């Protein structure tokens, strides 16, 4: 009896500690958003034919006074549970549009959206405001959504996606293959790009199942007439395989990690002065 009680109270205090840690993140995150401390880093997307940067994905970073740089995996879930994701998402979107407006005109910026941002009901005007305020042309903005958004089968979501596309904004399906959307259902959704989840790209060189899955996602994407981007490209053999399958774009540590805007501007400047057909080497490890 003592033993089980001991186990029980250990479990309880364990839960407490975790709940407390989340509560602390929530409090700190709230003030970080208020003080405008969150910022996007940018990870290049590479055209696999030309080797050039076609765009960059904004990935939120939180420089925390005590804990250093906190990873989105540790605070995005808290932000979603507490509703803070709306303020966070709006800040990152605005900042990404403002910064990207100063990049060369052919380079796009991709911004991640949480399903919750669709539920609030003002997403369209938030996006229009960010575009208007920054002067970024809509065709240079890509919004990344996940299959979980489609699972809601909501007419409001569908209407918002159509309205965003009518503005000229592009829609990308992030982490593709990890959700549960049926292929026929996918057809009714307007989108421009599929991002193959990094779990399938991993081991591409050695694993035949991964190869088969990637090949079928690519042919699905081609059939739908959308751009196909592979996430999490880390090795030359993965890259070779993706190229031979006809994948359009790649993103991953092989090319570059997410970097601060100043570094991205340097990369884009180097690309702009290189010959138009020169393959830019972004494979500098940072
Ligand atoms: P995601 O949108 O799928 O972004 C790709 C993640 O993979 C990023 O992690 C990126 O740093 C990481 N990554 C890129 N290349 C490689 C690679 O070669 N190998 C490996 N192992 N990882 C790679 P990050 O920055 O930690 O972001 C994690 C997730 O957090 C994102 O996944 C996205 O779902 C979410 N997130 C990030 N920023 C935002 C944001 O502003 N708003 C929302 N709603 N979610 C965000
Ligand atoms: Mg993404
Ligand atoms: Mg992804
Ligand atoms: Mg992901």
Coordinates of C-alpha atoms and ligand atoms in Angstrom, one line a residue:
X1 CA 0.0 0.0 0.0
X2 CA 2.8 2.3 0.9
X3 CA 4.4 1.5 -2.4
X4 CA 1.4 2.3 -4.4
X5 CA 0.8 5.5 -2.5
X6 CA 4.4 6.5 -3.1
X7 CA 4.0 5.8 -6.8
X8 CA 0.8 7.8 -6.9
X9 CA 2.3 10.9 -5.2
X10 CA 5.4 10.7 -7.4
X11 CA 3.1 10.7 -10.4
X12 CA 1.1 13.6 -9.0
X13 CA 4.2 15.8 -8.4
X14 CA 5.5 14.9 -11.8
X15 CA 2.3 16.2 -13.4
X16 CA 2.6 19.3 -11.2
X17 CA 6.1 20.0 -12.4
X18 CA 5.1 19.7 -16.0
X19 CA 2.0 21.8 -15.6
X20 CA 4.1 24.4 -13.8
X21 CA 6.7 24.4 -16.6
X22 CA 3.9 25.0 -19.2
X23 CA 2.5 27.7 -17.0
X24 CA 5.9 29.4 -16.8
X25 CA 6.3 29.2 -20.6
X26 CA 2.8 30.7 -21.0
X27 CA 3.6 33.6 -18.7
X28 CA 7.0 34.2 -20.4
X29 CA 5.5 33.8 -23.9
X30 CA 2.8 36.3 -23.2
X31 CA 5.4 39.0 -22.2
X32 CA 7.7 38.0 -25.1
X33 CA 4.8 38.6 -27.5
X34 CA 4.0 41.9 -25.7
X35 CA 7.6 43.1 -25.9
X36 CA 8.0 42.0 -29.5
X37 CA 10.8 39.5 -28.7
X38 CA 9.8 36.8 -31.1
X39 CA 11.3 36.9 -34.5
X40 CA 11.4 34.8 -37.7
X41 CA 14.5 33.2 -38.8
X42 CA 14.4 32.2 -42.5
X43 CA 15.3 28.9 -44.1
X44 CA 16.0 28.9 -47.9
X45 CA 13.9 26.9 -50.4
X46 CA 16.1 25.8 -53.3
X47 CA 15.1 25.2 -56.9
X48 CA 16.5 21.7 -57.5
X49 CA 17.0 22.4 -61.2
X50 CA 18.9 25.7 -60.9
X51 CA 20.2 25.5 -57.3
X52 CA 18.9 29.0 -56.7
X53 CA 16.8 30.3 -53.7
X54 CA 13.2 30.7 -54.8
X55 CA 11.9 31.6 -51.3
X56 CA 12.5 31.3 -47.6
X57 CA 10.3 29.9 -44.8
X58 CA 9.8 32.0 -41.7
X59 CA 10.4 29.9 -38.6
X60 CA 9.7 31.6 -35.3
X61 CA 12.6 31.9 -32.8
X62 CA 12.4 33.0 -29.2
X63 CA 15.5 34.3 -27.6
X64 CA 14.8 33.7 -23.9
X65 CA 16.7 35.6 -21.2
X66 CA 17.4 32.6 -19.0
X67 CA 17.0 29.6 -21.4
X68 CA 18.7 30.8 -24.6
X69 CA 17.0 30.1 -27.9
X70 CA 13.8 28.1 -27.3
X71 CA 12.6 25.8 -30.0
X72 CA 9.1 26.2 -31.5
X73 CA 8.4 22.6 -30.6
X74 CA 8.5 23.7 -26.9
X75 CA 6.2 26.7 -27.2
X76 CA 4.0 26.4 -30.3
X77 CA 1.9 23.7 -28.5
X78 CA 1.5 26.0 -25.4
X79 CA 0.7 28.9 -27.7
X80 CA -2.0 26.8 -29.3
X81 CA -3.5 25.6 -26.0
X82 CA -3.7 29.2 -24.6
X83 CA -4.8 31.0 -27.8
X84 CA -1.5 33.0 -27.8
X85 CA -0.9 31.5 -31.3
X86 CA -3.1 34.2 -32.8
X87 CA -1.1 37.1 -31.5
X88 CA 2.2 35.2 -32.2
X89 CA 1.0 34.3 -35.7
X90 CA 0.0 37.9 -36.6
X91 CA 3.4 39.2 -35.3
X92 CA 5.5 36.7 -37.3
X93 CA 3.3 37.2 -40.4
X94 CA 3.7 41.0 -40.3
X95 CA 7.4 40.9 -39.6
X96 CA 8.0 38.3 -42.3
X97 CA 6.1 40.4 -44.9
X98 CA 8.0 43.6 -43.8
X99 CA 11.4 41.9 -44.1
X100 CA 10.7 40.0 -47.3
X101 CA 9.4 43.2 -49.0
X102 CA 13.1 44.2 -49.0
X103 CA 14.3 41.0 -50.6
X104 CA 14.7 40.7 -54.4
X105 CA 11.4 40.7 -56.2
X106 CA 11.5 37.0 -57.3
X107 CA 12.0 35.6 -53.8
X108 CA 9.0 34.5 -51.9
X109 CA 8.4 34.2 -48.1
X110 CA 6.5 31.3 -46.6
X111 CA 4.7 31.7 -43.3
X112 CA 3.2 28.9 -41.1
X113 CA -0.4 29.2 -40.0
X114 CA -2.0 27.3 -37.1
X115 CA -5.6 26.0 -37.7
X116 CA -6.6 28.2 -34.8
X117 CA -5.9 31.3 -36.9
X118 CA -8.6 30.2 -39.3
X119 CA -11.1 29.7 -36.4
X120 CA -10.8 33.3 -35.1
X121 CA -12.5 34.6 -38.3
X122 CA -10.3 37.6 -39.1
X123 CA -7.4 35.8 -40.9
X124 CA -8.2 37.3 -44.3
X125 CA -8.0 40.8 -42.9
X126 CA -4.9 40.1 -40.9
X127 CA -3.2 38.9 -44.1
X128 CA -4.5 41.8 -46.2
X129 CA -3.2 44.2 -43.5
X130 CA 0.2 42.6 -43.4
X131 CA 0.5 42.8 -47.2
X132 CA -0.8 46.4 -47.4
X133 CA 1.4 47.6 -44.6
X134 CA 4.6 46.0 -46.0
X135 CA 3.9 46.6 -49.6
X136 CA 4.8 42.9 -50.3
X137 CA 3.0 41.8 -53.5
X138 CA 0.6 38.9 -52.7
X139 CA 2.2 36.6 -55.2
X140 CA 5.4 36.7 -53.0
X141 CA 3.5 35.3 -49.9
X142 CA 3.0 31.6 -49.3
X143 CA 0.9 30.4 -46.4
X144 CA 1.7 26.9 -45.0
X145 CA -1.2 24.9 -43.7
X146 CA -1.4 21.3 -42.5
X147 CA -3.7 18.5 -43.2
X148 CA -5.3 18.8 -39.7
X149 CA -6.9 22.0 -40.9
X150 CA -8.7 20.1 -43.7
X151 CA -9.9 17.5 -41.3
X152 CA -12.3 20.0 -39.8
X153 CA -14.2 20.0 -43.1
X154 CA -15.3 23.5 -42.4
X155 CA -16.9 25.7 -45.1
X156 CA -15.4 28.7 -43.3
X157 CA -11.9 27.3 -43.8
X158 CA -12.6 26.5 -47.4
X159 CA -14.0 30.0 -48.0
X160 CA -11.0 31.7 -46.4
X161 CA -8.5 29.6 -48.5
X162 CA -10.4 30.6 -51.6
X163 CA -10.4 34.2 -50.6
X164 CA -6.6 34.2 -49.8
X165 CA -5.9 32.6 -53.2
X166 CA -8.1 35.2 -54.9
X167 CA -5.8 37.8 -53.4
X168 CA -2.9 36.1 -55.2
X169 CA -1.4 34.5 -52.1
X170 CA -0.2 30.9 -52.5
X171 CA -1.2 28.0 -50.3
X172 CA 1.2 25.2 -49.3
X173 CA 0.4 21.9 -47.8
X174 CA 3.0 21.4 -45.0
X175 CA 4.2 18.1 -43.6
X176 CA 2.4 16.2 -46.3
X177 CA 1.8 12.5 -45.7
X178 CA 1.7 12.7 -41.9
X179 CA -2.0 13.7 -41.7
X180 CA -5.1 11.7 -42.5
X181 CA -6.7 13.7 -45.4
X182 CA -8.2 11.4 -48.0
X183 CA -6.9 11.9 -51.5
X184 CA -10.3 12.6 -52.9
X185 CA -11.0 15.2 -50.2
X186 CA -7.7 16.9 -51.1
X187 CA -9.1 17.6 -54.5
X188 CA -11.7 20.0 -53.2
X189 CA -9.0 22.2 -51.5
X190 CA -7.3 24.9 -53.4
X191 CA -3.5 24.8 -52.9
X192 CA -0.4 25.4 -54.9
X193 CA 2.4 23.4 -53.2
X194 CA 2.9 20.1 -51.4
X195 CA 5.8 19.9 -48.9
X196 CA 6.8 16.3 -48.5
X197 CA 7.3 15.7 -44.7
X198 CA 10.9 15.2 -43.7
X199 CA 10.2 11.8 -42.2
X200 CA 9.8 10.5 -45.8
X201 CA 12.9 12.3 -47.0
X202 CA 15.0 10.7 -44.3
X203 CA 16.7 7.5 -45.5
X204 CA 15.7 8.2 -49.1
X205 CA 19.1 7.0 -50.3
X206 CA 18.8 3.6 -48.5
X207 CA 15.2 2.8 -47.8
X208 CA 13.0 1.5 -50.6
X209 CA 9.7 2.1 -48.8
X210 CA 10.6 5.8 -48.3
X211 CA 11.5 6.0 -52.0
X212 CA 8.2 4.5 -53.1
X213 CA 6.3 6.9 -50.9
X214 CA 8.2 10.0 -52.1
X215 CA 7.8 8.9 -55.7
X216 CA 4.0 8.6 -55.3
X217 CA 3.7 11.9 -53.5
X218 CA 5.6 13.5 -56.4
X219 CA 3.4 11.9 -59.0
X220 CA 0.3 12.9 -57.1
X221 CA 1.6 16.5 -57.0
X222 CA 2.5 16.5 -60.6
X223 CA -1.0 15.2 -61.5
X224 CA -2.5 18.0 -59.5
X225 CA -0.2 20.5 -61.2
X226 CA 1.3 21.8 -57.9
X227 CA 4.9 22.5 -56.9
X228 CA 6.5 19.8 -54.9
X229 CA 9.0 20.7 -52.2
X230 CA 11.0 18.2 -50.1
X231 CA 11.6 19.1 -46.5
X232 CA 14.5 18.1 -44.3
X233 CA 17.0 17.4 -47.1
X234 CA 20.3 16.5 -45.2
X235 CA 22.4 14.4 -47.5
X236 CA 23.7 14.4 -51.1
X237 CA 22.2 11.0 -51.7
X238 CA 18.7 12.3 -50.6
X239 CA 19.2 15.2 -53.0
X240 CA 20.3 13.0 -55.9
X241 CA 17.2 10.8 -55.4
X242 CA 14.8 13.8 -55.2
X243 CA 16.3 15.3 -58.3
X244 CA 16.0 12.0 -60.3
X245 CA 12.4 11.8 -59.2
X246 CA 11.7 15.2 -60.6
X247 CA 11.0 17.0 -57.3
X248 CA 11.0 20.7 -57.8
X249 CA 12.3 22.2 -54.6
X250 CA 14.3 21.2 -51.6
X251 CA 14.7 22.6 -48.1
X252 CA 17.0 21.3 -45.4
X253 CA 20.3 21.4 -43.5
X254 CA 22.2 20.3 -46.6
X255 CA 21.5 23.7 -48.0
X256 CA 21.1 25.9 -45.0
X257 CA 19.5 26.1 -41.5
X258 CA 17.1 28.9 -40.7
X259 CA 19.1 32.1 -40.4
X260 CA 18.5 35.7 -39.2
X261 CA 17.3 38.1 -41.8
X262 CA 20.7 39.9 -42.1
X263 CA 22.3 36.6 -43.2
X264 CA 19.5 35.8 -45.7
X265 CA 20.0 39.3 -47.2
X266 CA 23.7 38.5 -47.7
X267 CA 22.9 35.2 -49.4
X268 CA 20.3 36.8 -51.7
X269 CA 22.7 39.6 -52.6
X270 CA 25.3 37.0 -53.6
X271 CA 22.7 35.3 -55.7
X272 CA 21.7 38.5 -57.4
X273 CA 25.2 39.3 -58.5
X274 CA 26.0 35.8 -59.7
X275 CA 25.4 34.9 -63.4
X276 CA 21.7 34.1 -63.9
X277 CA 22.4 30.4 -64.6
X278 CA 25.1 30.0 -61.9
X279 CA 24.3 27.6 -59.1
X280 CA 24.6 29.5 -55.9
X281 CA 26.2 27.5 -53.1
X282 CA 24.1 28.0 -50.0
X283 CA 25.7 24.9 -48.5
X284 CA 27.5 26.9 -45.9
X285 CA 27.1 25.3 -42.5
X286 CA 26.1 27.7 -39.8
Ligands
LIG1 P1 7.7 23.1 -40.3 O1 6.8 24.2 -40.7 O2 7.5 21.7 -40.9 O3 9.2 23.6 -40.4 C1 10.3 22.8 -40.7 C2 11.1 22.4 -39.5 O4 12.1 21.5 -39.8 C3 11.8 23.6 -38.9 O5 11.9 23.3 -37.5 C4 13.2 23.4 -39.5 O6 14.2 24.1 -38.7 C5 13.3 22.0 -39.5 N1 14.3 21.5 -40.5 C6 14.6 22.1 -41.6 N2 15.5 21.4 -42.4 C7 15.8 20.3 -41.6 C8 16.7 19.2 -41.8 O7 17.4 19.1 -42.8 N3 16.7 18.3 -40.8 C9 15.9 18.4 -39.7 N4 16.0 17.4 -38.8 N5 15.1 19.4 -39.5 C10 15.0 20.4 -40.4 P2 11.6 24.4 -36.4 O8 12.0 25.8 -36.8 O9 12.0 23.9 -35.1 O10 10.0 24.5 -36.4 C11 9.2 23.4 -36.0 C12 7.8 23.6 -36.4 O11 7.2 24.6 -35.6 C13 7.5 24.0 -37.8 O12 7.5 22.8 -38.7 C14 6.1 24.6 -37.7 O13 5.1 23.6 -37.7 C15 6.1 25.2 -36.3 N6 6.4 26.7 -36.5 C16 7.6 27.3 -36.7 N7 7.4 28.7 -36.8 C17 6.0 28.8 -36.7 C18 5.1 30.0 -36.8 O14 5.6 31.1 -37.0 N8 3.8 29.8 -36.7 C19 3.3 28.5 -36.5 N9 2.0 28.3 -36.4 N10 4.1 27.4 -36.4 C20 5.4 27.6 -36.6
LIG2 MG1 6.3 24.9 -42.5
LIG3 MG1 7.0 20.9 -42.5
LIG4 MG1 6.8 20.1 -39.3

